[in-house]
Short mmCIF file of C-alpha atoms in Angstrom, two decimals:
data_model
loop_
_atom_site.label_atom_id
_atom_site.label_comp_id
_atom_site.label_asym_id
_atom_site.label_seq_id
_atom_site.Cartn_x
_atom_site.Cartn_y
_atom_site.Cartn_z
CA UNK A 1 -26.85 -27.89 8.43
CA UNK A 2 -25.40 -27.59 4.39
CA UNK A 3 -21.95 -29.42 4.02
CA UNK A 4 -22.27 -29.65 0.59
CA UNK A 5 -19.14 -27.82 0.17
CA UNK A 6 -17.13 -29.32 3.45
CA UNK A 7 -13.84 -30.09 1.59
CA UNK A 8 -11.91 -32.62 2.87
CA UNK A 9 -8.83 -29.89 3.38
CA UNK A 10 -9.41 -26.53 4.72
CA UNK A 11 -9.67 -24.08 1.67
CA UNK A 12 -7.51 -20.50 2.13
CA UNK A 13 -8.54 -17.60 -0.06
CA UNK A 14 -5.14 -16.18 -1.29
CA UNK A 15 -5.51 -11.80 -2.65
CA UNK A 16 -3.64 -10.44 -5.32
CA UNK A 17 -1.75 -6.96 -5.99
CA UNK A 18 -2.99 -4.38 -3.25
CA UNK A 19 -5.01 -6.64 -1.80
CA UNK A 20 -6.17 -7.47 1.96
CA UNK A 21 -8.21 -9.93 4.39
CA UNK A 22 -10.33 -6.96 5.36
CA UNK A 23 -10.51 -3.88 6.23
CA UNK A 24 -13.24 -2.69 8.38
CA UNK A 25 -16.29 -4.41 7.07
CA UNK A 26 -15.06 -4.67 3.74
CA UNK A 27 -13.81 -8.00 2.40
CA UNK A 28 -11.34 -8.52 -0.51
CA UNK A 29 -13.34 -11.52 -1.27
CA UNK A 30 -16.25 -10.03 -1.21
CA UNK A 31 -19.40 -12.62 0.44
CA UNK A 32 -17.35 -15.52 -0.85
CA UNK A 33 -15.46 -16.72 2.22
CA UNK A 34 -18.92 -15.73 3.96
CA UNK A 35 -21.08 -18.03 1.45
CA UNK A 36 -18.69 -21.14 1.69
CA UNK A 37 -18.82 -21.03 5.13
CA UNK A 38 -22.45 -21.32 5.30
CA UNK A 39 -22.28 -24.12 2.97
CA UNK A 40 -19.92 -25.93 5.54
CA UNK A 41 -16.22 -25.35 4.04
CA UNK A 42 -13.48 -24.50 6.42
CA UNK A 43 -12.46 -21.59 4.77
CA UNK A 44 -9.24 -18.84 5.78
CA UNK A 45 -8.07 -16.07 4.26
CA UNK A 46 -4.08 -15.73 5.04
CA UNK A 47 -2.45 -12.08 5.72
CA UNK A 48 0.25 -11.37 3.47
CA UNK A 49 2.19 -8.22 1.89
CA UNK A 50 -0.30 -6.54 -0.08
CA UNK A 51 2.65 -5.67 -2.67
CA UNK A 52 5.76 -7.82 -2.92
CA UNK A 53 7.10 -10.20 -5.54
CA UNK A 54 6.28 -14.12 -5.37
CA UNK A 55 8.41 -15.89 -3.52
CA UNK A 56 8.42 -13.22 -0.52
CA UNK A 57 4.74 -13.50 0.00
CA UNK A 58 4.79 -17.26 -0.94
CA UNK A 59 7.45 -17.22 2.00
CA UNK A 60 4.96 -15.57 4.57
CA UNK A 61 1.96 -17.92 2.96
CA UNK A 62 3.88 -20.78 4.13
CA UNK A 63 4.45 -20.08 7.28
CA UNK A 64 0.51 -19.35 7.48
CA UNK A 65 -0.30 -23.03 6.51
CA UNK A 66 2.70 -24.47 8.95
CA UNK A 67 0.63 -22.52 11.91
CA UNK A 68 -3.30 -23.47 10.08
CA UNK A 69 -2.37 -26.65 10.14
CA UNK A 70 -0.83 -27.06 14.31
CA UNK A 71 -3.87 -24.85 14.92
CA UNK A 72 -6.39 -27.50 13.12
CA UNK A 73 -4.77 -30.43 12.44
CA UNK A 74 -4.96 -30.30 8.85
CA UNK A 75 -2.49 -32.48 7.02
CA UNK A 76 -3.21 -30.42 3.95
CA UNK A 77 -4.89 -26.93 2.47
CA UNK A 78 -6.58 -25.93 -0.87
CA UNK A 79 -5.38 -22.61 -2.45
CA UNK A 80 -7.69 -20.54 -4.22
CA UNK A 81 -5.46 -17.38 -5.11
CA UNK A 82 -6.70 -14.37 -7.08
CA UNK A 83 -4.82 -12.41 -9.69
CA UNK A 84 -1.09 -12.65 -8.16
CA UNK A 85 -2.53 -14.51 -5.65
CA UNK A 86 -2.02 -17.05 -8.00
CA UNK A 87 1.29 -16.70 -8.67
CA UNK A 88 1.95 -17.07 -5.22
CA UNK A 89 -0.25 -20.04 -4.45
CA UNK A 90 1.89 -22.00 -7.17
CA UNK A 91 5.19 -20.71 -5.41
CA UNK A 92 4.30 -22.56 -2.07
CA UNK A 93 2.73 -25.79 -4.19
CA UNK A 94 6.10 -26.05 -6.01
CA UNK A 95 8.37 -25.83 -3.36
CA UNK A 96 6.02 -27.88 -0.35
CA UNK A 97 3.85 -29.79 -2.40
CA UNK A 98 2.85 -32.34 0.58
CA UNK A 99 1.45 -29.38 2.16
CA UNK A 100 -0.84 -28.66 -0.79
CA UNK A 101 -3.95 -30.40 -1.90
CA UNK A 102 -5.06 -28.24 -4.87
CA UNK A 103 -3.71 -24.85 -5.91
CA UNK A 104 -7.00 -23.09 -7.94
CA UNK A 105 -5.76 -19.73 -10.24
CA UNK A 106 -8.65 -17.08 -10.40
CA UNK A 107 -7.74 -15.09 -13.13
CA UNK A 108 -3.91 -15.45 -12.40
CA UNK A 109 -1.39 -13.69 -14.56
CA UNK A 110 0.22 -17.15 -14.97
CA UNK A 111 1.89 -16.23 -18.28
CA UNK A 112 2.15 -12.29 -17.15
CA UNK A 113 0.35 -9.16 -17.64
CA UNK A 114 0.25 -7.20 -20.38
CA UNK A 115 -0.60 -4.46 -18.34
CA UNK A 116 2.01 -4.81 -16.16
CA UNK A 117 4.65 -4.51 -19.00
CA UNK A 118 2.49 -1.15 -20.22
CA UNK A 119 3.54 0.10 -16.44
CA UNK A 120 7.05 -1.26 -16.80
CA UNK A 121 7.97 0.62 -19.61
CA UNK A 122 6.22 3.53 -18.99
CA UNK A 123 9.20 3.79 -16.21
CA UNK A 124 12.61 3.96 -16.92
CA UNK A 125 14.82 2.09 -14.38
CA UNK A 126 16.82 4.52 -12.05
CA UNK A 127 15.27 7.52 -13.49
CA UNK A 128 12.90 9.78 -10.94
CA UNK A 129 9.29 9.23 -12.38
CA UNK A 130 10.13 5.40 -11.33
CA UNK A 131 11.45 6.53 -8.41
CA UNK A 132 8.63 8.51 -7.18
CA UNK A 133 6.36 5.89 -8.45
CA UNK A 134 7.23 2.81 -6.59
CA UNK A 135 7.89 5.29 -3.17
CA UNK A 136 4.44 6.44 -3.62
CA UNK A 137 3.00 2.74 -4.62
CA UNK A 138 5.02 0.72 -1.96
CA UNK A 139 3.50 3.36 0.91
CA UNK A 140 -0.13 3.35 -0.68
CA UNK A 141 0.22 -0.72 -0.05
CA UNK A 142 1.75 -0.29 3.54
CA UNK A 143 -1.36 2.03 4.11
CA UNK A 144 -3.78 -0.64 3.00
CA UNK A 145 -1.68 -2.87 5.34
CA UNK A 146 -2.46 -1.04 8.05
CA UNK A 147 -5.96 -0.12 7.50
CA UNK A 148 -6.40 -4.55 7.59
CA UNK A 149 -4.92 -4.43 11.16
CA UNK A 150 -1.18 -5.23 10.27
CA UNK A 151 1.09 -2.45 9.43
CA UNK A 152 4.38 -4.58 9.52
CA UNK A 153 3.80 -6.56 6.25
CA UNK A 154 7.13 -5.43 3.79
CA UNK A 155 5.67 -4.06 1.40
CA UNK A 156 7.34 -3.42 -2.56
CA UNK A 157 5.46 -2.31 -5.43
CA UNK A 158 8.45 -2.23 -7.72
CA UNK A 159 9.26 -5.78 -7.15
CA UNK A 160 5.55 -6.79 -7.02
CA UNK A 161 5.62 -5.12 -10.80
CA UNK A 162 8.78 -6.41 -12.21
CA UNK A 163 6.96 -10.11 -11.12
CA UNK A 164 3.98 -9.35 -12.83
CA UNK A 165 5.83 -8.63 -16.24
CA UNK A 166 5.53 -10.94 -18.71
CA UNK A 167 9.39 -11.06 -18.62
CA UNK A 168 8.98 -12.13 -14.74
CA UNK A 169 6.70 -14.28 -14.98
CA UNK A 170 8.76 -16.09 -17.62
CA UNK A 171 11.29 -16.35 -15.08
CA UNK A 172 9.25 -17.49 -12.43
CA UNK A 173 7.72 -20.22 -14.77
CA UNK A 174 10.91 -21.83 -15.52
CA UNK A 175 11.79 -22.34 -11.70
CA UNK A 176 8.18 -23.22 -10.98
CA UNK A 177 6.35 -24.60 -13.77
CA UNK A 178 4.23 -27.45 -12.53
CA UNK A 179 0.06 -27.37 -14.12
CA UNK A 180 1.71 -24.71 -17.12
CA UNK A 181 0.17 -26.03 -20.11
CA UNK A 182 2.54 -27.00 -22.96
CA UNK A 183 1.07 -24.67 -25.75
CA UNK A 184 -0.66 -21.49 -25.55
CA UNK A 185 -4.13 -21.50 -24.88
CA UNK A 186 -4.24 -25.20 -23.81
CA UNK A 187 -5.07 -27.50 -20.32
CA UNK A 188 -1.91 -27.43 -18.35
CA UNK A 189 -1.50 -31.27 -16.37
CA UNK A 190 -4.60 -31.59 -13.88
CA UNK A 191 -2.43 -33.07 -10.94
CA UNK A 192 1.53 -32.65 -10.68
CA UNK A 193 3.56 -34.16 -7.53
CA UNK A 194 -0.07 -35.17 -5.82
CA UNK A 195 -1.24 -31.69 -6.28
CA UNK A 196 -4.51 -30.83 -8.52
CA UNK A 197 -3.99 -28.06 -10.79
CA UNK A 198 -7.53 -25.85 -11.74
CA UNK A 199 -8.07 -21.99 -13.39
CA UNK A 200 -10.87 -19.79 -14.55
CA UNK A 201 -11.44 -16.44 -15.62
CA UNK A 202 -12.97 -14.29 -17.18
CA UNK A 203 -13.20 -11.45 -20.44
CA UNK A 204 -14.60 -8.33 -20.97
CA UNK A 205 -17.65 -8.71 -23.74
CA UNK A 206 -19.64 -6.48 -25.37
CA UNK A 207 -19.86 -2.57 -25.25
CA UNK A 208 -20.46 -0.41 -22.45
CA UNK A 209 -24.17 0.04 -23.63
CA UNK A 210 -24.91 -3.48 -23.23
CA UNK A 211 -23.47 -3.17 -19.76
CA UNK A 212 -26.56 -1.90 -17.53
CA UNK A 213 -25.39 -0.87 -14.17
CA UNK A 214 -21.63 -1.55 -14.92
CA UNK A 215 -22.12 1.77 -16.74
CA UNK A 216 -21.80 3.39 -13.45
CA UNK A 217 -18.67 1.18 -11.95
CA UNK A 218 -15.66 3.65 -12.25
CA UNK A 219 -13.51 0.49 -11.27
CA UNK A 220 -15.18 -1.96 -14.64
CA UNK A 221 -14.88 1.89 -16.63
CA UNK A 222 -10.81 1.88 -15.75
CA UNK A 223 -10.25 -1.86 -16.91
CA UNK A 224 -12.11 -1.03 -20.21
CA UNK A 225 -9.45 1.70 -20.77
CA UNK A 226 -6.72 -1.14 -19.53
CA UNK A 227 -8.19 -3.66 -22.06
CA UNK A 228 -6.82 -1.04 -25.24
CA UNK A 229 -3.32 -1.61 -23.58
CA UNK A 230 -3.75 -4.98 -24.82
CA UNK A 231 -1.89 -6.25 -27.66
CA UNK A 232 -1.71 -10.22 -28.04
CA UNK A 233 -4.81 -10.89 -26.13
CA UNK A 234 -6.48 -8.05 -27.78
CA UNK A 235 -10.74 -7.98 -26.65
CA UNK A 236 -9.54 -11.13 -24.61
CA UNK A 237 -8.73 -9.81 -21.88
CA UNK A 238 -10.48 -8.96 -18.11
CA UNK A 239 -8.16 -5.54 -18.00
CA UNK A 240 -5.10 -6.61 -16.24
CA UNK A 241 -5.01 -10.32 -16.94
CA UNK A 242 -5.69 -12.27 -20.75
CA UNK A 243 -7.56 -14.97 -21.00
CA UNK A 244 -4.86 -17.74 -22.03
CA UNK A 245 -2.27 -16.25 -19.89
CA UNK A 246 -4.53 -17.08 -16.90
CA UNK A 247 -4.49 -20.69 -18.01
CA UNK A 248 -3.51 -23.42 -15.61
CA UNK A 249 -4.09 -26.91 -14.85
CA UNK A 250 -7.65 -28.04 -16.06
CA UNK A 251 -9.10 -24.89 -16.92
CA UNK A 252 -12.94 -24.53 -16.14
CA UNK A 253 -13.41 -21.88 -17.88
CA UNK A 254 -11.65 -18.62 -19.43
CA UNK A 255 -14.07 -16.66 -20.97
CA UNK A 256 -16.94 -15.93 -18.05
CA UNK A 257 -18.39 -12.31 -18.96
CA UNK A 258 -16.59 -11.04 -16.22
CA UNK A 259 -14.08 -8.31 -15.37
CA UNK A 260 -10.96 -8.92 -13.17
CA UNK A 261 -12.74 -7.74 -9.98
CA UNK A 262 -15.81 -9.24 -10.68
CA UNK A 263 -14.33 -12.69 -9.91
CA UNK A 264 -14.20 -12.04 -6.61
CA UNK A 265 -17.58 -10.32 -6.55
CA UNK A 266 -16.78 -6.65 -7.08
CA UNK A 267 -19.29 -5.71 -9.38
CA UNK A 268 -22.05 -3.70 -10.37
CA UNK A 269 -25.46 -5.17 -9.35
CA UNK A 270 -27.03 -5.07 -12.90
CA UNK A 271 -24.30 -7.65 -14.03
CA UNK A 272 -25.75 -10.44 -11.58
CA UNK A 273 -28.34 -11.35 -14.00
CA UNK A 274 -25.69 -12.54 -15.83
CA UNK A 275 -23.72 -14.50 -13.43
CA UNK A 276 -22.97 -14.63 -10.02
CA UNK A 277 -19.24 -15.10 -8.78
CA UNK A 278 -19.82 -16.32 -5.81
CA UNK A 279 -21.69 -19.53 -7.07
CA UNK A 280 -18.50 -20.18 -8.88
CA UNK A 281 -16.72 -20.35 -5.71
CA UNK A 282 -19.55 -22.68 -4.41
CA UNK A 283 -19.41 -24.80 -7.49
CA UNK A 284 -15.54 -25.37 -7.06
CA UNK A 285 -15.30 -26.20 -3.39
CA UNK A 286 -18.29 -29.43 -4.93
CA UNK A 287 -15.60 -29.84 -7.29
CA UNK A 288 -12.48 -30.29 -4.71
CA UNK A 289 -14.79 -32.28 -2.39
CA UNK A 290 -16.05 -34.42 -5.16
CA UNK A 291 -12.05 -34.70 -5.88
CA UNK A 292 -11.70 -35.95 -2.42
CA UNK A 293 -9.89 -32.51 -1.72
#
């Protein structure tokens, strides 16, 4: 049997913005959990609001790890959390940090989203359009919700916006800033309060011509038109997240030729030639367990 990945903790897969465990056969993390297993990690994937700011789906990750760990006697658990899953990964490191062995940011808005303050502004507060917006949002997540198998998650897309602003973010970093590096673009501290701090991510290269199959991905095509929203991290960006505001901890990498769904594996099959996100995964669970994690 392969245990070349059998961390030491149990590792829990933590989704971002509209995200889910699964629904139907579909996985958020697409054939990762699925491929670490086989290698011989203990891997989870927690059910949380699939829209709501940080701390309220921190809150209901935390409770998840209280009832992992009576249910497997974990002491305990590595976070790998995608996009805002980040975000809220760090939340529950910062405020139980004995429960956390490693916290791991896969292209996490850790600095914000410049796409997110594109949305923000494109609605003004109180007025109808952001009204309708965040009704029709908020229900579109509770639907999503309830497709996974768990309709009663609270659900808020305007809150789950306002924390992905860079303004919110800025907030949240000041109550929370443990593995934020100290200058822009730099390593943030590799291990704060016992727990190791780790990012990658990726950028969108090249034209579309040089793309192959992506040509065809209508979801790579819509984060090539969010990359022009872009204005500090201009061509370094993966369409929702830039490549040194995803920095945290030591980072392994920020500039993988990757799209913001391709890190967890949603991709067109032309771009595997390239790389192949799920080996990523694979190679990081040999990191924590070489880590002792």
């Amino acid at each position: 049997m392969d245990d070349s990945v059998n961390t030491r903790y149990p590792i829990l897969l933590v989704h971002g913005l509209f995200g889910f465990d699964r629904i139907g056969s579909h996985h958020y993390f697409h054939g990762i959990k699925q491929a670490l297993n086989e290698c011989g990690a203990s891997v989870f994937v927690p059910i949380i609001s699939a829209a709501n700011d940080n701390e309220a789906r921190g809150d209901q990750l935390l409770k998840q790890i209280h009832n992992l760990r009576r249910q497997v006697g974990a002491q305990r658990v590595n976070l790998i959390g995608h996009s805002q899953g980040a975000l809220t990964a760090r939340y529950v490191a910062a405020i139980a940090p004995e429960l956390i062995a490693s916290v791991t940011s896969v292209s996490g808005p850790n600095h914000g989203s410049e796409l997110a303050d594109r949305l923000r502004l494109a609605f003004v507060p109180g007025r109808l359009g952001e009204t309708v917006a965040a009704a029709l949002t908020t229900s579109f997540s509770a639907f999503l919700s309830a497709l996974s198998g768990h309709p009663r998650l609270p659900q808020n897309a305007l809150n789950a916006l306002n924390a992905l602003t860079t303004d919110g973010v800025a907030t949240f970093n000041r109550q929370y800033p443990q593995g934020l590096p100290d200058r822009w673009g730099g390593m943030g501290p590799a291990q704060v309060n016992a727990v190791h701090y780790y990012s990658w991510s990726g950028i969108i290269k090249g034209s579309r011509l040089a793309e192959s199959l992506n040509l065809l991905d209508p979801l790579h095509n819509a984060l090539r038109v969010f990359d022009s929203f872009f204005t500090r991290e201009t061509r370094e960006n993966d369409g929702m997240v830039g490549r040194f505001s995803s920095h945290l901890g030591q980072v392994i990498r920020s500039d993988y030729p990757l799209d913001h769904l391709d890190t967890i594996n949603h991709m067109a099959r032309g771009s595997r030639r390239r790389i192949n996100p799920v080996e990523l995964y694979i190679e990081h669970a040999k990191r924590l367990k070489e880590a002792g994690l």
